[in-house]
Amino acid sequence: MLSFQPNCWSEHEELEVVLLCAPSKLDVPKLKTAEYVGWSSSVNHAKAQQNFMEFKYTLENRGIKVIDYSEELTPDERNLSDQLLNRYFVRDLACVFGDIILPGEAGVSMRRPEYIHAHSLMEKWFPKTFLLHENDNVRALECGDVLILNRDAVLINIGMRTSKESVEKVKKKVFHAGFSEIGIIDLPRRSDTLHLDMNCNVANEDLLIAKSFVRYLPINVLTENASRFEMPEQFLKRHGFEVHWLDEYNTIPDINFLNIDPETLLISKQAHKQMIKNHPKLQKKNMIEIEVTELEKGGGSIRCMTLPLRRKSLT
């Protein structure tokens, strides 16, 4: 067990503890190979590791406790883990809903070993709050498809890697954790819409950044006793959010940022910072830029590479 208990009620409150994982120790030297494993380009392990260390040190320098789960594995587990290309995308592995942790389930077989490794550690660290067997009958639930909007609502995408049936299996636990609504959106099945956090992200306590097409997709709003449909702006406005719609964007660096605290965003050096700052509520935001270009070739960026375990609640 660790000396803290997980607790997250939003995407924007001060980050205290985060789970990371170093990139695998393999190079992917050829473009064709990269494309077969779903990456955009060849990747050099040494450069990826350098990116990761800058990322890790930046978080630690902000006073955030960083846990690299690869360092906690047994020698046999580490031997396998060191060869898992996607293991650094830890956001998908689980999600902290309030003070419980629900495990994810890999939407593709290539990623299943990572989930097993991380879940075995979480079960040991948090035996009372990690609900390991809640995903026994879950087919696909990758937590990059989950946004914790606030204490009342979460937004979940049922796209390429998360199924509607899986959300139905875990919804009671989300409600019992204290949330009153689950909004379900169904994004197009495309490589640039793989997860929800490649299409929208919380940028402030009352502001969501989203690709403009998202406004046209109805949201299925679930409560404990009912189901109805709303359009995104209606759903988000009810929960206190304005939306900053983007017509032009570079999917991975521009949208996949991380809230360090209510005043600070951690963003990729490849992000169009001025585009984000165009919104009045973000003009005074502190934006820390880090070099993660080599890691982004794997198909995700800063949010994909972090699993918040504890945020300091403002209420």
mmCIF file of C-alpha atoms in Angstrom:
data_model
loop_
_atom_site.group_PDB
_atom_site.id
_atom_site.type_symbol
_atom_site.label_atom_id
_atom_site.label_comp_id
_atom_site.label_asym_id
_atom_site.label_seq_id
_atom_site.Cartn_x
_atom_site.Cartn_y
_atom_site.Cartn_z
ATOM 1 C CA MET A 1 0.000 0.000 0.000
ATOM 2 C CA LEU A 2 1.065 3.582 -0.658
ATOM 3 C CA SER A 3 0.811 6.450 1.814
ATOM 4 C CA PHE A 4 -2.073 8.209 0.057
ATOM 5 C CA GLN A 5 -5.524 7.353 -1.203
ATOM 6 C CA PRO A 6 -6.675 8.191 -4.729
ATOM 7 C CA ASN A 7 -9.098 11.095 -5.079
ATOM 8 C CA CYS A 8 -10.141 12.909 -8.278
ATOM 9 C CA TRP A 9 -13.308 14.912 -8.854
ATOM 10 C CA SER A 10 -12.292 16.969 -11.870
ATOM 11 C CA GLU A 11 -9.728 17.425 -14.637
ATOM 12 C CA HIS A 12 -8.517 20.856 -13.505
ATOM 13 C CA GLU A 13 -7.848 20.869 -9.758
ATOM 14 C CA GLU A 14 -4.286 20.808 -8.411
ATOM 15 C CA LEU A 15 -2.532 17.564 -9.340
ATOM 16 C CA GLU A 16 -0.818 15.893 -6.373
ATOM 17 C CA VAL A 17 -0.017 12.317 -7.506
ATOM 18 C CA VAL A 18 0.249 10.889 -11.008
ATOM 19 C CA LEU A 19 1.054 7.491 -12.508
ATOM 20 C CA LEU A 20 3.446 7.378 -15.465
ATOM 21 C CA CYS A 21 5.371 4.676 -17.300
ATOM 22 C CA ALA A 22 8.649 5.013 -19.159
ATOM 23 C CA PRO A 23 8.562 4.159 -22.879
ATOM 24 C CA SER A 24 9.554 0.688 -23.989
ATOM 25 C CA LYS A 25 13.204 -0.059 -24.695
ATOM 26 C CA LEU A 26 12.631 -0.922 -28.342
ATOM 27 C CA ASP A 27 13.300 1.235 -31.374
ATOM 28 C CA VAL A 28 10.748 1.236 -34.180
ATOM 29 C CA PRO A 29 13.173 2.077 -36.996
ATOM 30 C CA LYS A 30 10.991 1.724 -40.084
ATOM 31 C CA LEU A 31 7.926 3.721 -41.067
ATOM 32 C CA LYS A 32 6.129 0.636 -42.382
ATOM 33 C CA THR A 33 6.602 -1.136 -39.056
ATOM 34 C CA ALA A 34 5.348 1.928 -37.202
ATOM 35 C CA GLU A 35 2.221 2.027 -39.348
ATOM 36 C CA TYR A 36 1.492 -1.644 -38.656
ATOM 37 C CA VAL A 37 1.491 -0.981 -34.899
ATOM 38 C CA GLY A 38 -0.612 2.161 -35.255
ATOM 39 C CA TRP A 39 2.138 4.776 -34.956
ATOM 40 C CA SER A 40 2.621 7.763 -37.234
ATOM 41 C CA SER A 41 6.382 7.520 -37.668
ATOM 42 C CA SER A 42 9.512 5.596 -36.715
ATOM 43 C CA VAL A 43 10.642 6.124 -33.123
ATOM 44 C CA ASN A 44 14.080 6.210 -31.523
ATOM 45 C CA HIS A 45 14.034 4.845 -27.984
ATOM 46 C CA ALA A 46 16.832 7.108 -26.716
ATOM 47 C CA LYS A 47 14.979 10.231 -27.891
ATOM 48 C CA ALA A 48 11.702 8.932 -26.479
ATOM 49 C CA GLN A 49 13.370 8.302 -23.119
ATOM 50 C CA GLN A 50 14.849 11.804 -23.145
ATOM 51 C CA ASN A 51 11.365 13.238 -23.778
ATOM 52 C CA PHE A 52 9.973 11.130 -20.946
ATOM 53 C CA MET A 53 12.597 12.292 -18.445
ATOM 54 C CA GLU A 54 11.899 15.955 -19.276
ATOM 55 C CA PHE A 55 8.209 15.239 -18.803
ATOM 56 C CA LYS A 56 8.753 13.477 -15.477
ATOM 57 C CA TYR A 57 11.115 16.137 -14.096
ATOM 58 C CA THR A 58 8.708 18.915 -15.072
ATOM 59 C CA LEU A 59 5.960 17.294 -13.023
ATOM 60 C CA GLU A 60 8.253 16.654 -10.067
ATOM 61 C CA ASN A 61 9.530 20.235 -10.161
ATOM 62 C CA ARG A 62 5.931 21.358 -9.687
ATOM 63 C CA GLY A 63 5.790 19.320 -6.465
ATOM 64 C CA ILE A 64 3.793 16.444 -7.961
ATOM 65 C CA LYS A 65 4.520 12.920 -6.757
ATOM 66 C CA VAL A 66 5.328 10.753 -9.796
ATOM 67 C CA ILE A 67 5.023 6.958 -9.743
ATOM 68 C CA ASP A 68 6.577 5.113 -12.693
ATOM 69 C CA TYR A 69 4.860 1.751 -12.506
ATOM 70 C CA SER A 70 7.519 0.040 -14.667
ATOM 71 C CA GLU A 71 9.912 0.407 -11.722
ATOM 72 C CA GLU A 72 7.548 -1.586 -9.480
ATOM 73 C CA LEU A 73 7.245 -4.696 -11.676
ATOM 74 C CA THR A 74 8.866 -8.049 -10.972
ATOM 75 C CA PRO A 75 11.888 -8.964 -13.131
ATOM 76 C CA ASP A 76 9.769 -11.301 -15.268
ATOM 77 C CA GLU A 77 7.054 -8.692 -15.703
ATOM 78 C CA ARG A 78 9.603 -6.012 -16.534
ATOM 79 C CA ASN A 79 11.218 -8.200 -19.187
ATOM 80 C CA LEU A 80 7.889 -8.273 -21.027
ATOM 81 C CA SER A 81 6.890 -4.723 -20.169
ATOM 82 C CA ASP A 82 10.117 -3.275 -21.590
ATOM 83 C CA GLN A 83 8.990 -4.558 -24.999
ATOM 84 C CA LEU A 84 5.419 -3.188 -24.907
ATOM 85 C CA LEU A 85 5.374 -0.260 -27.293
ATOM 86 C CA ASN A 86 2.292 1.501 -25.936
ATOM 87 C CA ARG A 87 2.880 1.069 -22.235
ATOM 88 C CA TYR A 88 3.517 4.790 -21.627
ATOM 89 C CA PHE A 89 -0.092 5.655 -22.515
ATOM 90 C CA VAL A 90 -1.222 5.004 -18.952
ATOM 91 C CA ARG A 91 -4.377 7.143 -19.061
ATOM 92 C CA ASP A 92 -6.222 4.211 -20.632
ATOM 93 C CA LEU A 93 -5.479 1.736 -17.838
ATOM 94 C CA ALA A 94 -7.882 2.988 -15.166
ATOM 95 C CA CYS A 95 -9.746 6.050 -13.942
ATOM 96 C CA VAL A 96 -10.217 7.566 -10.498
ATOM 97 C CA PHE A 97 -13.895 8.409 -10.046
ATOM 98 C CA GLY A 98 -14.056 10.407 -6.826
ATOM 99 C CA ASP A 99 -12.376 8.119 -4.297
ATOM 100 C CA ILE A 100 -12.617 4.813 -6.176
ATOM 101 C CA ILE A 101 -10.558 3.446 -9.066
ATOM 102 C CA LEU A 102 -12.293 1.586 -11.854
ATOM 103 C CA PRO A 103 -10.007 -0.545 -14.018
ATOM 104 C CA GLY A 104 -10.069 -0.165 -17.775
ATOM 105 C CA GLU A 105 -10.069 -2.981 -20.281
ATOM 106 C CA ALA A 106 -7.951 -2.944 -23.426
ATOM 107 C CA GLY A 107 -9.864 -2.432 -26.650
ATOM 108 C CA VAL A 108 -7.130 -4.244 -28.620
ATOM 109 C CA SER A 109 -5.201 -7.365 -27.647
ATOM 110 C CA MET A 110 -1.816 -5.712 -28.198
ATOM 111 C CA ARG A 111 -2.342 -3.626 -25.066
ATOM 112 C CA ARG A 112 -3.726 -6.256 -22.671
ATOM 113 C CA PRO A 113 -0.431 -7.076 -20.882
ATOM 114 C CA GLU A 114 -0.068 -3.444 -19.739
ATOM 115 C CA TYR A 115 -3.474 -3.547 -18.093
ATOM 116 C CA ILE A 116 -2.626 -6.756 -16.251
ATOM 117 C CA HIS A 117 0.669 -5.337 -14.980
ATOM 118 C CA ALA A 118 -0.777 -2.023 -13.813
ATOM 119 C CA HIS A 119 -3.908 -3.553 -12.283
ATOM 120 C CA SER A 120 -1.917 -6.041 -10.212
ATOM 121 C CA LEU A 121 0.028 -3.134 -8.716
ATOM 122 C CA MET A 122 -3.071 -1.034 -8.067
ATOM 123 C CA GLU A 123 -4.740 -3.953 -6.334
ATOM 124 C CA LYS A 124 -1.739 -4.164 -4.017
ATOM 125 C CA TRP A 125 -1.464 -0.402 -3.466
ATOM 126 C CA PHE A 126 -5.175 0.374 -3.019
ATOM 127 C CA PRO A 127 -6.928 -2.821 -1.868
ATOM 128 C CA LYS A 128 -10.005 -0.973 -0.567
ATOM 129 C CA THR A 129 -10.614 1.429 -3.437
ATOM 130 C CA PHE A 130 -9.371 -0.350 -6.571
ATOM 131 C CA LEU A 131 -12.381 -2.300 -7.820
ATOM 132 C CA LEU A 132 -10.478 -4.931 -9.787
ATOM 133 C CA HIS A 133 -13.321 -7.307 -10.522
ATOM 134 C CA GLU A 134 -15.718 -4.615 -11.728
ATOM 135 C CA ASN A 135 -14.339 -5.162 -15.239
ATOM 136 C CA ASP A 136 -14.652 -8.959 -15.248
ATOM 137 C CA ASN A 137 -17.433 -8.749 -17.826
ATOM 138 C CA VAL A 138 -16.249 -5.561 -19.518
ATOM 139 C CA ARG A 139 -15.305 -5.957 -23.168
ATOM 140 C CA ALA A 140 -13.563 -2.662 -23.922
ATOM 141 C CA LEU A 141 -13.111 0.402 -21.697
ATOM 142 C CA GLU A 142 -10.053 2.558 -22.364
ATOM 143 C CA CYS A 143 -10.062 5.530 -20.017
ATOM 144 C CA GLY A 144 -8.721 8.014 -22.537
ATOM 145 C CA ASP A 145 -12.435 7.984 -23.415
ATOM 146 C CA VAL A 146 -13.367 9.469 -20.016
ATOM 147 C CA LEU A 147 -13.514 13.095 -18.869
ATOM 148 C CA ILE A 148 -14.341 13.890 -15.228
ATOM 149 C CA LEU A 149 -16.162 17.184 -15.753
ATOM 150 C CA ASN A 150 -16.950 17.945 -12.104
ATOM 151 C CA ARG A 151 -18.506 16.347 -9.037
ATOM 152 C CA ASP A 152 -21.804 15.894 -10.855
ATOM 153 C CA ALA A 153 -20.961 14.614 -14.333
ATOM 154 C CA VAL A 154 -18.599 12.557 -16.431
ATOM 155 C CA LEU A 155 -18.416 12.356 -20.218
ATOM 156 C CA ILE A 156 -17.550 9.039 -21.904
ATOM 157 C CA ASN A 157 -16.980 8.196 -25.568
ATOM 158 C CA ILE A 158 -18.146 4.844 -26.937
ATOM 159 C CA GLY A 159 -15.923 4.780 -29.995
ATOM 160 C CA MET A 160 -13.164 2.546 -31.304
ATOM 161 C CA ARG A 161 -11.841 1.424 -27.913
ATOM 162 C CA THR A 162 -14.790 1.657 -25.508
ATOM 163 C CA SER A 163 -18.133 -0.108 -25.883
ATOM 164 C CA LYS A 164 -21.615 0.967 -24.782
ATOM 165 C CA GLU A 165 -22.008 -2.421 -23.089
ATOM 166 C CA SER A 166 -18.924 -1.733 -20.997
ATOM 167 C CA VAL A 167 -20.260 1.613 -19.795
ATOM 168 C CA GLU A 168 -23.533 -0.098 -18.865
ATOM 169 C CA LYS A 169 -21.548 -2.606 -16.772
ATOM 170 C CA VAL A 170 -19.746 0.059 -14.703
ATOM 171 C CA LYS A 171 -22.298 2.886 -14.545
ATOM 172 C CA LYS A 172 -23.699 1.874 -11.142
ATOM 173 C CA LYS A 173 -20.253 2.202 -9.587
ATOM 174 C CA VAL A 174 -19.839 5.665 -11.110
ATOM 175 C CA PHE A 175 -23.172 6.763 -9.651
ATOM 176 C CA HIS A 176 -22.356 5.203 -6.284
ATOM 177 C CA ALA A 177 -19.070 7.123 -6.286
ATOM 178 C CA GLY A 178 -21.155 10.308 -6.145
ATOM 179 C CA PHE A 179 -21.693 11.413 -9.756
ATOM 180 C CA SER A 180 -25.269 12.129 -10.826
ATOM 181 C CA GLU A 181 -24.944 11.992 -14.629
ATOM 182 C CA ILE A 182 -22.979 10.128 -17.266
ATOM 183 C CA GLY A 183 -22.958 11.680 -20.719
ATOM 184 C CA ILE A 184 -22.254 9.188 -23.509
ATOM 185 C CA ILE A 185 -21.041 10.437 -26.868
ATOM 186 C CA ASP A 186 -20.332 8.276 -29.927
ATOM 187 C CA LEU A 187 -17.408 9.659 -31.942
ATOM 188 C CA PRO A 188 -16.652 8.593 -35.521
ATOM 189 C CA ARG A 189 -14.426 5.528 -35.835
ATOM 190 C CA ARG A 190 -11.243 7.114 -37.222
ATOM 191 C CA SER A 191 -7.587 7.203 -36.207
ATOM 192 C CA ASP A 192 -7.795 10.886 -35.261
ATOM 193 C CA THR A 193 -10.856 10.267 -33.069
ATOM 194 C CA LEU A 194 -9.471 7.198 -31.306
ATOM 195 C CA HIS A 195 -10.229 8.476 -27.796
ATOM 196 C CA LEU A 196 -12.349 11.272 -26.357
ATOM 197 C CA ASP A 197 -9.264 13.231 -25.234
ATOM 198 C CA MET A 198 -8.150 13.530 -28.856
ATOM 199 C CA ASN A 199 -11.334 15.533 -29.542
ATOM 200 C CA CYS A 200 -12.044 17.568 -26.423
ATOM 201 C CA ASN A 201 -10.437 18.444 -23.129
ATOM 202 C CA VAL A 202 -11.178 20.478 -19.999
ATOM 203 C CA ALA A 203 -9.085 23.666 -20.075
ATOM 204 C CA ASN A 204 -10.590 25.518 -17.125
ATOM 205 C CA GLU A 205 -13.133 24.911 -14.379
ATOM 206 C CA ASP A 206 -15.809 26.282 -16.704
ATOM 207 C CA LEU A 207 -14.363 25.788 -20.188
ATOM 208 C CA LEU A 208 -14.030 22.844 -22.536
ATOM 209 C CA ILE A 209 -11.946 22.920 -25.740
ATOM 210 C CA ALA A 210 -13.400 20.743 -28.505
ATOM 211 C CA LYS A 211 -13.228 20.089 -32.228
ATOM 212 C CA SER A 212 -16.120 21.890 -33.891
ATOM 213 C CA PHE A 213 -17.741 18.727 -35.320
ATOM 214 C CA VAL A 214 -18.456 17.471 -31.782
ATOM 215 C CA ARG A 215 -21.303 19.994 -31.433
ATOM 216 C CA TYR A 216 -23.382 17.945 -33.892
ATOM 217 C CA LEU A 217 -23.235 14.642 -31.976
ATOM 218 C CA PRO A 218 -26.070 14.022 -29.499
ATOM 219 C CA ILE A 219 -25.212 12.937 -25.977
ATOM 220 C CA ASN A 220 -27.078 10.133 -24.236
ATOM 221 C CA VAL A 221 -27.500 11.370 -20.666
ATOM 222 C CA LEU A 222 -27.759 8.593 -18.097
ATOM 223 C CA THR A 223 -28.908 8.994 -14.513
ATOM 224 C CA GLU A 224 -29.512 6.212 -12.022
ATOM 225 C CA ASN A 225 -33.151 5.945 -13.091
ATOM 226 C CA ALA A 226 -33.469 7.483 -16.542
ATOM 227 C CA SER A 227 -31.991 8.001 -20.006
ATOM 228 C CA ARG A 228 -32.488 10.905 -22.421
ATOM 229 C CA PHE A 229 -30.666 12.800 -25.164
ATOM 230 C CA GLU A 230 -29.212 16.307 -25.247
ATOM 231 C CA MET A 231 -26.879 18.156 -27.590
ATOM 232 C CA PRO A 232 -23.341 18.794 -26.289
ATOM 233 C CA GLU A 233 -23.723 22.530 -25.586
ATOM 234 C CA GLN A 234 -26.926 21.928 -23.634
ATOM 235 C CA PHE A 235 -25.360 19.142 -21.570
ATOM 236 C CA LEU A 236 -22.150 21.055 -20.891
ATOM 237 C CA LYS A 237 -23.865 24.368 -20.123
ATOM 238 C CA ARG A 238 -26.053 22.662 -17.528
ATOM 239 C CA HIS A 239 -22.869 21.532 -15.812
ATOM 240 C CA GLY A 240 -21.266 24.974 -15.895
ATOM 241 C CA PHE A 241 -19.125 24.707 -19.033
ATOM 242 C CA GLU A 242 -18.717 26.998 -22.000
ATOM 243 C CA VAL A 243 -17.183 25.382 -25.107
ATOM 244 C CA HIS A 244 -14.294 26.819 -27.126
ATOM 245 C CA TRP A 245 -14.944 25.242 -30.541
ATOM 246 C CA LEU A 246 -11.899 24.699 -32.783
ATOM 247 C CA ASP A 247 -12.220 24.648 -36.570
ATOM 248 C CA GLU A 248 -8.483 24.215 -37.129
ATOM 249 C CA TYR A 249 -6.230 22.055 -34.979
ATOM 250 C CA ASN A 250 -3.424 19.539 -34.868
ATOM 251 C CA THR A 251 -5.202 16.729 -33.035
ATOM 252 C CA ILE A 252 -2.493 15.317 -30.792
ATOM 253 C CA PRO A 253 -0.509 18.319 -29.496
ATOM 254 C CA ASP A 254 -3.298 20.907 -29.521
ATOM 255 C CA ILE A 255 -5.983 19.031 -27.580
ATOM 256 C CA ASN A 256 -4.120 16.435 -25.507
ATOM 257 C CA PHE A 257 -2.810 18.747 -22.766
ATOM 258 C CA LEU A 258 -2.805 18.271 -18.969
ATOM 259 C CA ASN A 259 -4.127 20.489 -16.195
ATOM 260 C CA ILE A 260 -1.435 20.874 -13.517
ATOM 261 C CA ASP A 261 -3.619 23.141 -11.385
ATOM 262 C CA PRO A 262 -6.426 25.670 -12.022
ATOM 263 C CA GLU A 263 -3.941 28.227 -13.384
ATOM 264 C CA THR A 264 -1.529 25.963 -15.282
ATOM 265 C CA LEU A 265 -1.618 23.760 -18.373
ATOM 266 C CA LEU A 266 1.203 21.434 -19.413
ATOM 267 C CA ILE A 267 1.317 21.464 -23.217
ATOM 268 C CA SER A 268 3.427 20.052 -26.039
ATOM 269 C CA LYS A 269 5.974 22.311 -27.712
ATOM 270 C CA GLN A 270 4.216 21.380 -30.943
ATOM 271 C CA ALA A 271 0.902 22.836 -29.728
ATOM 272 C CA HIS A 272 -0.444 26.051 -31.226
ATOM 273 C CA LYS A 273 -0.322 27.961 -27.957
ATOM 274 C CA GLN A 274 -1.795 31.154 -29.360
ATOM 275 C CA MET A 275 -4.819 29.278 -30.662
ATOM 276 C CA ILE A 276 -5.549 28.042 -27.127
ATOM 277 C CA LYS A 277 -4.968 31.502 -25.648
ATOM 278 C CA ASN A 278 -7.446 33.058 -28.075
ATOM 279 C CA HIS A 279 -10.231 32.378 -25.622
ATOM 280 C CA PRO A 280 -10.626 35.129 -22.959
ATOM 281 C CA LYS A 281 -10.725 32.611 -20.099
ATOM 282 C CA LEU A 282 -7.321 31.244 -21.124
ATOM 283 C CA GLN A 283 -5.397 34.443 -21.842
ATOM 284 C CA LYS A 284 -3.886 34.556 -18.352
ATOM 285 C CA LYS A 285 -3.321 30.814 -18.158
ATOM 286 C CA ASN A 286 0.226 29.715 -17.363
ATOM 287 C CA MET A 287 1.310 27.292 -20.093
ATOM 288 C CA ILE A 288 4.386 25.135 -19.579
ATOM 289 C CA GLU A 289 5.740 23.747 -22.828
ATOM 290 C CA ILE A 290 7.715 20.489 -22.942
ATOM 291 C CA GLU A 291 9.337 18.507 -25.733
ATOM 292 C CA VAL A 292 7.433 15.258 -26.291
ATOM 293 C CA THR A 293 7.629 15.014 -30.087
ATOM 294 C CA GLU A 294 9.186 11.554 -30.131
ATOM 295 C CA LEU A 295 6.577 10.207 -27.729
ATOM 296 C CA GLU A 296 3.735 11.763 -29.710
ATOM 297 C CA LYS A 297 4.635 9.592 -32.697
ATOM 298 C CA GLY A 298 2.930 6.761 -30.806
ATOM 299 C CA GLY A 299 -0.446 8.433 -31.302
ATOM 300 C CA GLY A 300 -0.981 10.426 -28.110
ATOM 301 C CA SER A 301 0.415 13.266 -26.070
ATOM 302 C CA ILE A 302 0.637 14.551 -22.525
ATOM 303 C CA ARG A 303 -2.847 13.652 -21.253
ATOM 304 C CA CYS A 304 -2.590 10.169 -22.746
ATOM 305 C CA MET A 305 0.669 9.653 -20.860
ATOM 306 C CA THR A 306 -0.651 10.532 -17.389
ATOM 307 C CA LEU A 307 -3.043 8.826 -14.996
ATOM 308 C CA PRO A 308 -3.986 11.270 -12.211
ATOM 309 C CA LEU A 309 -4.340 9.421 -8.932
ATOM 310 C CA ARG A 310 -4.934 12.381 -6.662
ATOM 311 C CA ARG A 311 -6.010 15.984 -7.144
ATOM 312 C CA LYS A 312 -6.447 18.493 -4.324
ATOM 313 C CA SER A 313 -10.161 19.187 -4.077
ATOM 314 C CA LEU A 314 -11.190 22.854 -3.950
ATOM 315 C CA THR A 315 -14.450 22.110 -2.155
#
